[in-house]
């Protein structure tokens, strides 16, 4: 918690006078208090001797524990980094569905693949993933000589068991931990690999809930901490629907057989890998070893989880994960010096970003905010107005309009992404090409982005009383988006009278279907992997948008067809030293920028998330949306002594 002090300013002479008064008073107080202190000390010594004579042998262990336990806990926390998560029902990371839990578990557990800063897959526990020529078999090769924190060796059984459990939650066969006991390859049937195949499942099993193991009381769960499922991300139920079997080839190799080619299936392989034996544990809170930088040392009686860094030779601070019911309670604990770091998703960042007494390390988050133009009818049905709007609202034009709750970007990708830095031209250059293709003059838009002469002429002819033309802006009901709406209105208010309509989910979708809007403000999550073309796909990238027939601008369909040719690139882990990567990404980036300019969408920003820092923290980690605690081992804690 930040500390503020109210001080009274006095002159030097006043200070000397006050000092002399204090000295005089001190001598008087000392004369009066000294005899009293001597008398009190005599009484205490007599009382202590009587207590000792009363029962010398009866030293209560409870008394010692009550006195010592807080001291021991304080000593444990004094040099540790204190994180938080919501109350746990178990310590199984594969089952976790919470934002706070998944972030914390990344310190302890690794996955087969992981994402780099560009949103591309990198190998982690896997060292190779190979697709068959027909795309129906995915073979995963596990990196050898990797051990869990308890010393047991990682094998294909461990990776396959966690995948099988996930499959069981999305329509697959009932999970049986005994199927994944490593009996040794030599003990298997020599005629076949160990296989788990799909069986007939009841409709009840299609729901991703395991009643025996996921008995969490929904009334006590923090809904803000649940990870959001976004429509444009590959649906887990859909991905697993093509899985037919999981086969163990040998100790370090397993394969997945699919009923249809589905390159997106690799996106399910970023789950935490735990020992196969952990699935048969009776105690939901038994410690499960991982392979990450931190190992679980102990779980304290109060529920705190203590982690030790195993890669730093004791130099990195320990981590303690404490339980709080929700992020607001966690933020109160941060301000009361009970926590050191608190993660804030995009909604919570919007709540706290204006708090001047908080240190927030922000990073580009996992959701996207953009406008959709009704190019079929209404105010922006003409090409001239559509191009004017795109030139009016874009990153370059709105950089100076004030703080936005996210990173401004003309496409749904961070400007720090290597794809963006590889583009030679910016968004306005591409728009200029479109103007020329339509036979229009970019000079219609001046440097201040005032209304073009075309629109001014239309406005004067249609509105003799000089009233501004109305724009109907439809917005989903969300407090988080209200600041964004205000800024959009500010940008358009000189040229249009903006009418804002906030709608609940069903009314919002109905408005889209009926085309009762000129502009729609949309919020959606980014897919994994972070393929930026999701916004320009054919399959309805955002809930409700698939209801519309948005033709876009010139040759929009042909441009997004060209963009779709690069689809597989995003589902192929990056090989070290792949020489064609830069060329491929450069071509992809150019195609994406052209598609974005011709689309009916105006991308605004990628929402910020943040790590809130307490006063004890020294240094700064390197958070990103795929691993908010990345670099936490570089932090150290000031004890305050």
mmCIF file of C-alpha atoms in Angstrom, residues 48-407:
data_model
loop_
_atom_site.group_PDB
_atom_site.id
_atom_site.type_symbol
_atom_site.label_atom_id
_atom_site.label_comp_id
_atom_site.label_asym_id
_atom_site.label_seq_id
_atom_site.Cartn_x
_atom_site.Cartn_y
_atom_site.Cartn_z
ATOM 1 C CA UNK A 48 6.010 -14.066 36.891
ATOM 2 C CA UNK A 49 7.624 -15.840 39.865
ATOM 3 C CA UNK A 50 4.207 -16.827 41.224
ATOM 4 C CA UNK A 51 3.168 -18.224 37.828
ATOM 5 C CA UNK A 52 6.312 -20.314 37.669
ATOM 6 C CA UNK A 53 5.838 -21.690 41.210
ATOM 7 C CA UNK A 54 2.182 -22.469 40.469
ATOM 8 C CA UNK A 55 2.927 -25.048 37.723
ATOM 9 C CA UNK A 56 6.468 -25.298 36.546
ATOM 10 C CA UNK A 57 5.934 -28.413 34.403
ATOM 11 C CA UNK A 58 2.717 -27.265 32.740
ATOM 12 C CA UNK A 59 4.070 -25.354 29.747
ATOM 13 C CA UNK A 60 1.239 -25.448 27.221
ATOM 14 C CA UNK A 61 2.219 -26.498 23.702
ATOM 15 C CA UNK A 62 -0.897 -24.709 22.460
ATOM 16 C CA UNK A 63 0.412 -21.459 23.958
ATOM 17 C CA UNK A 64 3.740 -21.909 22.189
ATOM 18 C CA UNK A 65 2.087 -22.686 18.872
ATOM 19 C CA UNK A 66 -0.258 -19.726 19.124
ATOM 20 C CA UNK A 67 2.647 -17.392 19.792
ATOM 21 C CA UNK A 68 5.115 -18.932 17.371
ATOM 22 C CA UNK A 69 2.883 -19.727 14.392
ATOM 23 C CA UNK A 70 2.368 -16.117 13.256
ATOM 24 C CA UNK A 71 6.075 -15.453 13.722
ATOM 25 C CA UNK A 72 6.940 -18.504 11.626
ATOM 26 C CA UNK A 73 4.462 -17.504 8.938
ATOM 27 C CA UNK A 74 5.766 -13.930 8.950
ATOM 28 C CA UNK A 75 9.321 -15.205 8.566
ATOM 29 C CA UNK A 76 8.214 -17.466 5.698
ATOM 30 C CA UNK A 77 6.559 -14.561 3.883
ATOM 31 C CA UNK A 78 9.225 -11.946 4.621
ATOM 32 C CA UNK A 79 11.381 -12.865 1.617
ATOM 33 C CA UNK A 80 8.713 -14.457 -0.585
ATOM 34 C CA UNK A 81 6.681 -13.075 -3.472
ATOM 35 C CA UNK A 82 3.020 -13.368 -2.530
ATOM 36 C CA UNK A 83 0.571 -14.089 -5.345
ATOM 37 C CA UNK A 84 -3.122 -14.939 -5.215
ATOM 38 C CA UNK A 85 -5.722 -17.206 -6.713
ATOM 39 C CA UNK A 86 -9.336 -18.019 -5.983
ATOM 40 C CA UNK A 87 -10.188 -20.805 -3.476
ATOM 41 C CA UNK A 88 -9.235 -24.236 -4.748
ATOM 42 C CA UNK A 89 -11.283 -27.412 -5.009
ATOM 43 C CA UNK A 90 -8.156 -29.414 -5.922
ATOM 44 C CA UNK A 91 -4.539 -28.916 -6.992
ATOM 45 C CA UNK A 92 -4.867 -30.458 -10.453
ATOM 46 C CA UNK A 93 -3.767 -27.856 -13.045
ATOM 47 C CA UNK A 94 -5.408 -29.671 -15.965
ATOM 48 C CA UNK A 95 -8.831 -29.199 -14.374
ATOM 49 C CA UNK A 96 -8.349 -25.509 -13.682
ATOM 50 C CA UNK A 97 -10.652 -23.057 -15.468
ATOM 51 C CA UNK A 98 -9.649 -19.822 -13.715
ATOM 52 C CA UNK A 99 -7.570 -16.890 -14.897
ATOM 53 C CA UNK A 100 -5.626 -16.629 -11.632
ATOM 54 C CA UNK A 101 -5.063 -20.379 -11.402
ATOM 55 C CA UNK A 102 -3.823 -20.938 -14.939
ATOM 56 C CA UNK A 103 -1.341 -18.080 -14.603
ATOM 57 C CA UNK A 104 0.048 -19.429 -11.309
ATOM 58 C CA UNK A 105 0.263 -23.005 -12.581
ATOM 59 C CA UNK A 106 2.530 -21.897 -15.450
ATOM 60 C CA UNK A 107 5.246 -21.411 -12.825
ATOM 61 C CA UNK A 108 5.037 -25.084 -11.878
ATOM 62 C CA UNK A 109 3.981 -27.006 -14.997
ATOM 63 C CA UNK A 110 5.040 -27.107 -18.644
ATOM 64 C CA UNK A 111 3.042 -28.041 -21.730
ATOM 65 C CA UNK A 112 3.901 -29.855 -24.945
ATOM 66 C CA UNK A 113 3.919 -26.572 -26.861
ATOM 67 C CA UNK A 114 3.897 -22.953 -25.745
ATOM 68 C CA UNK A 115 3.435 -19.546 -27.340
ATOM 69 C CA UNK A 116 6.192 -17.041 -28.008
ATOM 70 C CA UNK A 117 5.773 -13.247 -27.942
ATOM 71 C CA UNK A 118 4.410 -13.326 -31.499
ATOM 72 C CA UNK A 119 1.663 -15.775 -30.641
ATOM 73 C CA UNK A 120 3.354 -18.582 -32.559
ATOM 74 C CA UNK A 121 3.848 -22.104 -31.262
ATOM 75 C CA UNK A 122 7.202 -23.156 -29.876
ATOM 76 C CA UNK A 123 8.129 -26.640 -28.728
ATOM 77 C CA UNK A 124 8.346 -27.131 -24.969
ATOM 78 C CA UNK A 125 8.113 -30.674 -23.583
ATOM 79 C CA UNK A 126 7.650 -31.926 -27.132
ATOM 80 C CA UNK A 127 10.636 -31.727 -29.458
ATOM 81 C CA UNK A 128 8.741 -32.584 -32.624
ATOM 82 C CA UNK A 129 5.172 -32.878 -33.876
ATOM 83 C CA UNK A 130 4.601 -34.626 -37.203
ATOM 84 C CA UNK A 131 1.440 -34.776 -39.304
ATOM 85 C CA UNK A 132 0.781 -37.659 -41.668
ATOM 86 C CA UNK A 133 0.412 -36.810 -45.350
ATOM 87 C CA UNK A 134 -3.364 -37.170 -45.203
ATOM 88 C CA UNK A 135 -3.599 -35.041 -42.042
ATOM 89 C CA UNK A 136 -5.364 -37.765 -40.057
ATOM 90 C CA UNK A 137 -2.557 -38.648 -37.635
ATOM 91 C CA UNK A 138 -0.668 -36.335 -35.318
ATOM 92 C CA UNK A 139 2.474 -37.854 -33.765
ATOM 93 C CA UNK A 140 4.049 -36.188 -30.741
ATOM 94 C CA UNK A 141 7.671 -36.860 -29.790
ATOM 95 C CA UNK A 142 8.421 -36.129 -26.120
ATOM 96 C CA UNK A 143 11.777 -34.629 -25.219
ATOM 97 C CA UNK A 144 13.807 -37.317 -23.447
ATOM 98 C CA UNK A 145 15.682 -36.956 -20.150
ATOM 99 C CA UNK A 146 13.129 -34.624 -18.570
ATOM 100 C CA UNK A 147 12.090 -35.392 -15.004
ATOM 101 C CA UNK A 148 9.301 -34.180 -12.763
ATOM 102 C CA UNK A 149 10.187 -32.388 -9.547
ATOM 103 C CA UNK A 150 9.918 -35.669 -7.600
ATOM 104 C CA UNK A 151 12.560 -37.289 -9.810
ATOM 105 C CA UNK A 152 10.281 -39.508 -11.902
ATOM 106 C CA UNK A 153 10.995 -39.417 -15.621
ATOM 107 C CA UNK A 154 8.556 -37.805 -18.041
ATOM 108 C CA UNK A 155 7.074 -40.234 -20.549
ATOM 109 C CA UNK A 156 4.462 -40.355 -23.300
ATOM 110 C CA UNK A 157 2.045 -41.914 -20.793
ATOM 111 C CA UNK A 158 2.050 -38.732 -18.717
ATOM 112 C CA UNK A 159 1.347 -36.418 -21.665
ATOM 113 C CA UNK A 160 -1.291 -38.756 -23.133
ATOM 114 C CA UNK A 161 -3.112 -39.235 -19.804
ATOM 115 C CA UNK A 162 -3.801 -35.515 -19.365
ATOM 116 C CA UNK A 163 -4.984 -35.289 -22.978
ATOM 117 C CA UNK A 164 -7.277 -38.284 -22.426
ATOM 118 C CA UNK A 165 -8.844 -36.619 -19.391
ATOM 119 C CA UNK A 166 -9.525 -33.471 -21.409
ATOM 120 C CA UNK A 167 -11.033 -35.600 -24.167
ATOM 121 C CA UNK A 168 -13.390 -37.189 -21.651
ATOM 122 C CA UNK A 169 -14.715 -33.742 -20.789
ATOM 123 C CA UNK A 170 -15.597 -32.996 -24.408
ATOM 124 C CA UNK A 171 -17.486 -36.070 -25.579
ATOM 125 C CA UNK A 172 -14.693 -38.664 -25.432
ATOM 126 C CA UNK A 173 -14.678 -42.018 -23.618
ATOM 127 C CA UNK A 174 -14.911 -42.099 -19.832
ATOM 128 C CA UNK A 175 -11.467 -41.488 -18.366
ATOM 129 C CA UNK A 176 -9.869 -44.374 -16.480
ATOM 130 C CA UNK A 177 -6.522 -43.592 -14.871
ATOM 131 C CA UNK A 178 -5.585 -47.292 -14.966
ATOM 132 C CA UNK A 179 -5.433 -47.123 -18.767
ATOM 133 C CA UNK A 180 -2.432 -44.849 -18.499
ATOM 134 C CA UNK A 181 -0.237 -46.722 -16.023
ATOM 135 C CA UNK A 182 3.243 -47.069 -17.463
ATOM 136 C CA UNK A 183 3.890 -50.842 -17.302
ATOM 137 C CA UNK A 184 6.881 -50.595 -19.585
ATOM 138 C CA UNK A 185 6.892 -50.958 -23.344
ATOM 139 C CA UNK A 186 8.257 -54.510 -23.155
ATOM 140 C CA UNK A 187 5.175 -55.615 -21.187
ATOM 141 C CA UNK A 188 2.707 -54.407 -23.820
ATOM 142 C CA UNK A 189 0.999 -56.583 -26.393
ATOM 143 C CA UNK A 190 3.557 -56.903 -29.156
ATOM 144 C CA UNK A 191 0.841 -56.877 -31.795
ATOM 145 C CA UNK A 192 -0.477 -53.404 -31.008
ATOM 146 C CA UNK A 193 0.260 -50.172 -29.250
ATOM 147 C CA UNK A 194 -1.634 -49.194 -26.131
ATOM 148 C CA UNK A 195 -4.743 -47.440 -27.394
ATOM 149 C CA UNK A 196 -7.744 -45.653 -26.019
ATOM 150 C CA UNK A 197 -10.480 -45.437 -28.630
ATOM 151 C CA UNK A 198 -13.695 -43.497 -28.700
ATOM 152 C CA UNK A 199 -16.793 -45.301 -27.487
ATOM 153 C CA UNK A 200 -20.454 -44.434 -27.454
ATOM 154 C CA UNK A 201 -20.993 -41.667 -24.980
ATOM 155 C CA UNK A 202 -24.127 -40.395 -23.385
ATOM 156 C CA UNK A 203 -25.332 -36.857 -23.896
ATOM 157 C CA UNK A 204 -24.439 -36.166 -20.292
ATOM 158 C CA UNK A 205 -20.790 -36.853 -21.031
ATOM 159 C CA UNK A 206 -20.710 -34.217 -23.741
ATOM 160 C CA UNK A 207 -20.787 -31.463 -21.153
ATOM 161 C CA UNK A 208 -17.232 -30.533 -20.084
ATOM 162 C CA UNK A 209 -17.790 -31.316 -16.416
ATOM 163 C CA UNK A 210 -16.601 -34.257 -14.366
ATOM 164 C CA UNK A 211 -19.080 -34.622 -11.516
ATOM 165 C CA UNK A 212 -16.764 -36.765 -9.417
ATOM 166 C CA UNK A 213 -13.803 -34.437 -9.572
ATOM 167 C CA UNK A 214 -15.202 -31.013 -10.401
ATOM 168 C CA UNK A 215 -17.659 -30.555 -7.546
ATOM 169 C CA UNK A 216 -17.015 -26.842 -7.236
ATOM 170 C CA UNK A 217 -19.842 -24.849 -5.694
ATOM 171 C CA UNK A 218 -20.763 -22.410 -8.461
ATOM 172 C CA UNK A 219 -22.331 -20.039 -5.978
ATOM 173 C CA UNK A 220 -18.940 -19.553 -4.326
ATOM 174 C CA UNK A 221 -16.879 -19.299 -7.520
ATOM 175 C CA UNK A 222 -15.789 -15.892 -8.707
ATOM 176 C CA UNK A 223 -17.322 -15.500 -12.186
ATOM 177 C CA UNK A 224 -14.786 -12.796 -13.060
ATOM 178 C CA UNK A 225 -11.955 -15.296 -12.573
ATOM 179 C CA UNK A 226 -13.312 -17.876 -15.018
ATOM 180 C CA UNK A 227 -11.529 -17.932 -18.354
ATOM 181 C CA UNK A 228 -13.762 -16.575 -21.084
ATOM 182 C CA UNK A 229 -14.760 -18.833 -23.974
ATOM 183 C CA UNK A 230 -14.891 -16.753 -27.148
ATOM 184 C CA UNK A 231 -16.837 -17.813 -30.245
ATOM 185 C CA UNK A 232 -14.036 -17.355 -32.744
ATOM 186 C CA UNK A 233 -11.605 -19.571 -30.870
ATOM 187 C CA UNK A 234 -11.555 -23.186 -32.005
ATOM 188 C CA UNK A 235 -14.310 -24.812 -29.977
ATOM 189 C CA UNK A 236 -12.899 -27.566 -27.760
ATOM 190 C CA UNK A 237 -15.964 -29.726 -28.292
ATOM 191 C CA UNK A 238 -15.540 -29.361 -32.039
ATOM 192 C CA UNK A 239 -11.800 -30.037 -31.953
ATOM 193 C CA UNK A 240 -12.162 -33.189 -29.876
ATOM 194 C CA UNK A 241 -15.089 -34.438 -31.988
ATOM 195 C CA UNK A 242 -12.635 -35.529 -34.699
ATOM 196 C CA UNK A 243 -10.370 -37.431 -32.268
ATOM 197 C CA UNK A 244 -10.746 -41.199 -32.647
ATOM 198 C CA UNK A 245 -7.975 -42.618 -30.494
ATOM 199 C CA UNK A 246 -4.815 -41.853 -28.523
ATOM 200 C CA UNK A 247 -2.056 -44.410 -29.026
ATOM 201 C CA UNK A 248 1.202 -44.944 -27.133
ATOM 202 C CA UNK A 249 3.885 -45.769 -29.703
ATOM 203 C CA UNK A 250 6.782 -46.082 -27.272
ATOM 204 C CA UNK A 251 8.051 -44.525 -24.062
ATOM 205 C CA UNK A 252 8.484 -41.081 -25.638
ATOM 206 C CA UNK A 253 6.032 -41.098 -28.542
ATOM 207 C CA UNK A 254 2.240 -41.013 -28.738
ATOM 208 C CA UNK A 255 -0.126 -40.283 -31.593
ATOM 209 C CA UNK A 256 -3.651 -38.993 -32.099
ATOM 210 C CA UNK A 257 -5.824 -40.428 -34.861
ATOM 211 C CA UNK A 258 -8.462 -38.116 -36.325
ATOM 212 C CA UNK A 259 -11.524 -38.770 -38.437
ATOM 213 C CA UNK A 260 -10.871 -35.690 -40.564
ATOM 214 C CA UNK A 261 -7.905 -33.460 -41.257
ATOM 215 C CA UNK A 262 -7.879 -30.661 -38.720
ATOM 216 C CA UNK A 263 -4.648 -28.710 -38.415
ATOM 217 C CA UNK A 264 -6.201 -26.662 -35.566
ATOM 218 C CA UNK A 265 -6.112 -29.743 -33.312
ATOM 219 C CA UNK A 266 -2.594 -28.790 -32.246
ATOM 220 C CA UNK A 267 -4.124 -25.916 -30.272
ATOM 221 C CA UNK A 268 -5.295 -28.351 -27.568
ATOM 222 C CA UNK A 269 -1.699 -29.393 -26.791
ATOM 223 C CA UNK A 270 -0.906 -26.414 -24.559
ATOM 224 C CA UNK A 271 -2.365 -28.154 -21.475
ATOM 225 C CA UNK A 272 -0.225 -28.706 -18.331
ATOM 226 C CA UNK A 273 1.458 -32.116 -18.295
ATOM 227 C CA UNK A 274 1.398 -33.974 -14.960
ATOM 228 C CA UNK A 275 2.421 -37.530 -13.975
ATOM 229 C CA UNK A 276 -0.110 -40.146 -15.081
ATOM 230 C CA UNK A 277 -0.081 -41.549 -11.543
ATOM 231 C CA UNK A 278 -1.536 -38.274 -10.238
ATOM 232 C CA UNK A 279 -4.905 -39.119 -11.754
ATOM 233 C CA UNK A 280 -5.382 -42.010 -9.324
ATOM 234 C CA UNK A 281 -4.594 -39.974 -6.184
ATOM 235 C CA UNK A 282 -7.296 -40.129 -3.502
ATOM 236 C CA UNK A 283 -6.521 -36.732 -1.986
ATOM 237 C CA UNK A 284 -7.642 -33.800 -4.141
ATOM 238 C CA UNK A 285 -4.983 -31.658 -2.456
ATOM 239 C CA UNK A 286 -2.046 -34.022 -2.831
ATOM 240 C CA UNK A 287 0.982 -32.235 -4.273
ATOM 241 C CA UNK A 288 1.399 -32.924 -7.988
ATOM 242 C CA UNK A 289 4.963 -32.495 -9.281
ATOM 243 C CA UNK A 290 5.618 -30.563 -12.462
ATOM 244 C CA UNK A 291 8.573 -29.789 -14.697
ATOM 245 C CA UNK A 292 8.548 -25.975 -14.492
ATOM 246 C CA UNK A 293 10.907 -23.507 -12.843
ATOM 247 C CA UNK A 294 9.089 -23.671 -9.500
ATOM 248 C CA UNK A 295 8.271 -26.758 -7.442
ATOM 249 C CA UNK A 296 5.598 -27.011 -4.772
ATOM 250 C CA UNK A 297 7.366 -27.136 -1.407
ATOM 251 C CA UNK A 298 4.360 -27.447 0.879
ATOM 252 C CA UNK A 299 0.757 -26.535 1.384
ATOM 253 C CA UNK A 300 0.313 -24.765 4.702
ATOM 254 C CA UNK A 301 -2.610 -25.298 7.063
ATOM 255 C CA UNK A 302 -4.157 -21.977 6.065
ATOM 256 C CA UNK A 303 -4.210 -23.057 2.394
ATOM 257 C CA UNK A 304 -1.149 -21.095 1.262
ATOM 258 C CA UNK A 305 0.949 -22.893 -1.350
ATOM 259 C CA UNK A 306 4.717 -22.427 -1.014
ATOM 260 C CA UNK A 307 6.855 -22.697 -4.179
ATOM 261 C CA UNK A 308 10.641 -23.004 -4.463
ATOM 262 C CA UNK A 309 12.620 -21.991 -7.529
ATOM 263 C CA UNK A 310 14.674 -24.981 -8.659
ATOM 264 C CA UNK A 311 16.728 -23.241 -11.357
ATOM 265 C CA UNK A 312 18.270 -20.340 -9.474
ATOM 266 C CA UNK A 313 20.550 -22.019 -6.916
ATOM 267 C CA UNK A 314 18.517 -20.446 -4.150
ATOM 268 C CA UNK A 315 18.936 -16.896 -5.485
ATOM 269 C CA UNK A 316 15.316 -16.371 -6.558
ATOM 270 C CA UNK A 317 12.700 -15.549 -3.965
ATOM 271 C CA UNK A 318 10.199 -18.184 -2.908
ATOM 272 C CA UNK A 319 6.616 -17.758 -4.058
ATOM 273 C CA UNK A 320 3.565 -18.061 -1.820
ATOM 274 C CA UNK A 321 0.147 -18.359 -3.465
ATOM 275 C CA UNK A 322 -2.618 -17.160 -1.173
ATOM 276 C CA UNK A 323 -6.365 -17.618 -1.557
ATOM 277 C CA UNK A 324 -8.860 -14.757 -1.839
ATOM 278 C CA UNK A 325 -12.486 -14.992 -2.984
ATOM 279 C CA UNK A 326 -12.160 -12.504 -5.853
ATOM 280 C CA UNK A 327 -9.845 -9.967 -7.439
ATOM 281 C CA UNK A 328 -11.319 -7.047 -5.483
ATOM 282 C CA UNK A 329 -10.458 -8.764 -2.188
ATOM 283 C CA UNK A 330 -7.020 -9.477 -3.593
ATOM 284 C CA UNK A 331 -6.542 -5.801 -4.437
ATOM 285 C CA UNK A 332 -7.539 -4.860 -0.903
ATOM 286 C CA UNK A 333 -4.946 -7.339 0.358
ATOM 287 C CA UNK A 334 -2.346 -5.739 -1.937
ATOM 288 C CA UNK A 335 -3.080 -2.316 -0.479
ATOM 289 C CA UNK A 336 -2.888 -3.782 3.039
ATOM 290 C CA UNK A 337 0.542 -5.303 2.287
ATOM 291 C CA UNK A 338 -0.745 -8.894 2.339
ATOM 292 C CA UNK A 339 0.052 -9.540 -1.338
ATOM 293 C CA UNK A 340 2.826 -8.433 -3.676
ATOM 294 C CA UNK A 341 1.404 -9.075 -7.179
ATOM 295 C CA UNK A 342 -2.190 -9.168 -8.440
ATOM 296 C CA UNK A 343 -3.204 -9.919 -12.029
ATOM 297 C CA UNK A 344 -5.856 -7.691 -13.591
ATOM 298 C CA UNK A 345 -7.677 -8.802 -16.728
ATOM 299 C CA UNK A 346 -8.989 -6.216 -19.178
ATOM 300 C CA UNK A 347 -12.191 -5.524 -17.251
ATOM 301 C CA UNK A 348 -10.408 -5.170 -13.920
ATOM 302 C CA UNK A 349 -7.650 -3.063 -15.480
ATOM 303 C CA UNK A 350 -10.350 -0.627 -16.577
ATOM 304 C CA UNK A 351 -11.516 -0.471 -12.944
ATOM 305 C CA UNK A 352 -8.087 0.343 -11.513
ATOM 306 C CA UNK A 353 -6.138 2.076 -14.296
ATOM 307 C CA UNK A 354 -6.867 5.573 -12.941
ATOM 308 C CA UNK A 355 -5.717 4.808 -9.386
ATOM 309 C CA UNK A 356 -2.692 7.047 -8.950
ATOM 310 C CA UNK A 357 -1.407 5.185 -5.889
ATOM 311 C CA UNK A 358 -1.008 1.882 -7.744
ATOM 312 C CA UNK A 359 1.961 0.687 -9.755
ATOM 313 C CA UNK A 360 0.552 -1.178 -12.749
ATOM 314 C CA UNK A 361 2.775 -2.977 -15.257
ATOM 315 C CA UNK A 362 0.464 -3.267 -18.230
ATOM 316 C CA UNK A 363 0.739 -5.544 -21.236
ATOM 317 C CA UNK A 364 -1.322 -6.259 -24.336
ATOM 318 C CA UNK A 365 -4.087 -8.618 -23.339
ATOM 319 C CA UNK A 366 -6.297 -11.293 -24.784
ATOM 320 C CA UNK A 367 -9.269 -9.380 -26.172
ATOM 321 C CA UNK A 368 -9.937 -7.138 -29.147
ATOM 322 C CA UNK A 369 -12.291 -4.169 -29.614
ATOM 323 C CA UNK A 370 -13.381 -2.988 -33.059
ATOM 324 C CA UNK A 371 -16.163 -1.303 -35.025
ATOM 325 C CA UNK A 372 -18.251 -3.011 -37.688
ATOM 326 C CA UNK A 373 -19.654 -0.847 -40.493
ATOM 327 C CA UNK A 374 -23.022 -1.549 -42.063
ATOM 328 C CA UNK A 375 -21.895 -1.351 -45.688
ATOM 329 C CA UNK A 376 -25.280 -2.507 -47.012
ATOM 330 C CA UNK A 377 -27.486 0.405 -46.013
ATOM 331 C CA UNK A 378 -27.672 3.479 -43.822
ATOM 332 C CA UNK A 379 -25.290 6.351 -43.282
ATOM 333 C CA UNK A 380 -22.131 4.577 -44.458
ATOM 334 C CA UNK A 381 -23.549 2.700 -47.442
ATOM 335 C CA UNK A 382 -21.476 4.722 -49.904
ATOM 336 C CA UNK A 383 -17.864 3.830 -50.596
ATOM 337 C CA UNK A 384 -16.780 7.443 -50.093
ATOM 338 C CA UNK A 385 -18.146 7.556 -46.574
ATOM 339 C CA UNK A 386 -16.707 4.147 -45.714
ATOM 340 C CA UNK A 387 -13.231 5.199 -46.778
ATOM 341 C CA UNK A 388 -13.617 8.530 -45.002
ATOM 342 C CA UNK A 389 -14.580 6.704 -41.805
ATOM 343 C CA UNK A 390 -11.594 4.354 -42.063
ATOM 344 C CA UNK A 391 -9.313 7.336 -42.590
ATOM 345 C CA UNK A 392 -10.907 9.163 -39.674
ATOM 346 C CA UNK A 393 -10.712 6.284 -37.186
ATOM 347 C CA UNK A 394 -7.382 4.448 -37.217
ATOM 348 C CA UNK A 395 -4.284 4.227 -35.098
ATOM 349 C CA UNK A 396 -2.468 7.159 -36.667
ATOM 350 C CA UNK A 397 -5.525 9.415 -36.489
ATOM 351 C CA UNK A 398 -6.502 8.724 -32.886
ATOM 352 C CA UNK A 399 -3.136 8.506 -31.164
ATOM 353 C CA UNK A 400 -3.547 12.033 -29.807
ATOM 354 C CA UNK A 401 -7.185 11.772 -28.710
ATOM 355 C CA UNK A 402 -6.360 10.633 -25.178
ATOM 356 C CA UNK A 403 -5.733 7.408 -23.315
ATOM 357 C CA UNK A 404 -7.481 4.290 -24.592
ATOM 358 C CA UNK A 405 -7.761 1.138 -22.422
ATOM 359 C CA UNK A 406 -5.683 -0.841 -24.880
ATOM 360 C CA UNK A 407 -2.941 -0.855 -27.476
#
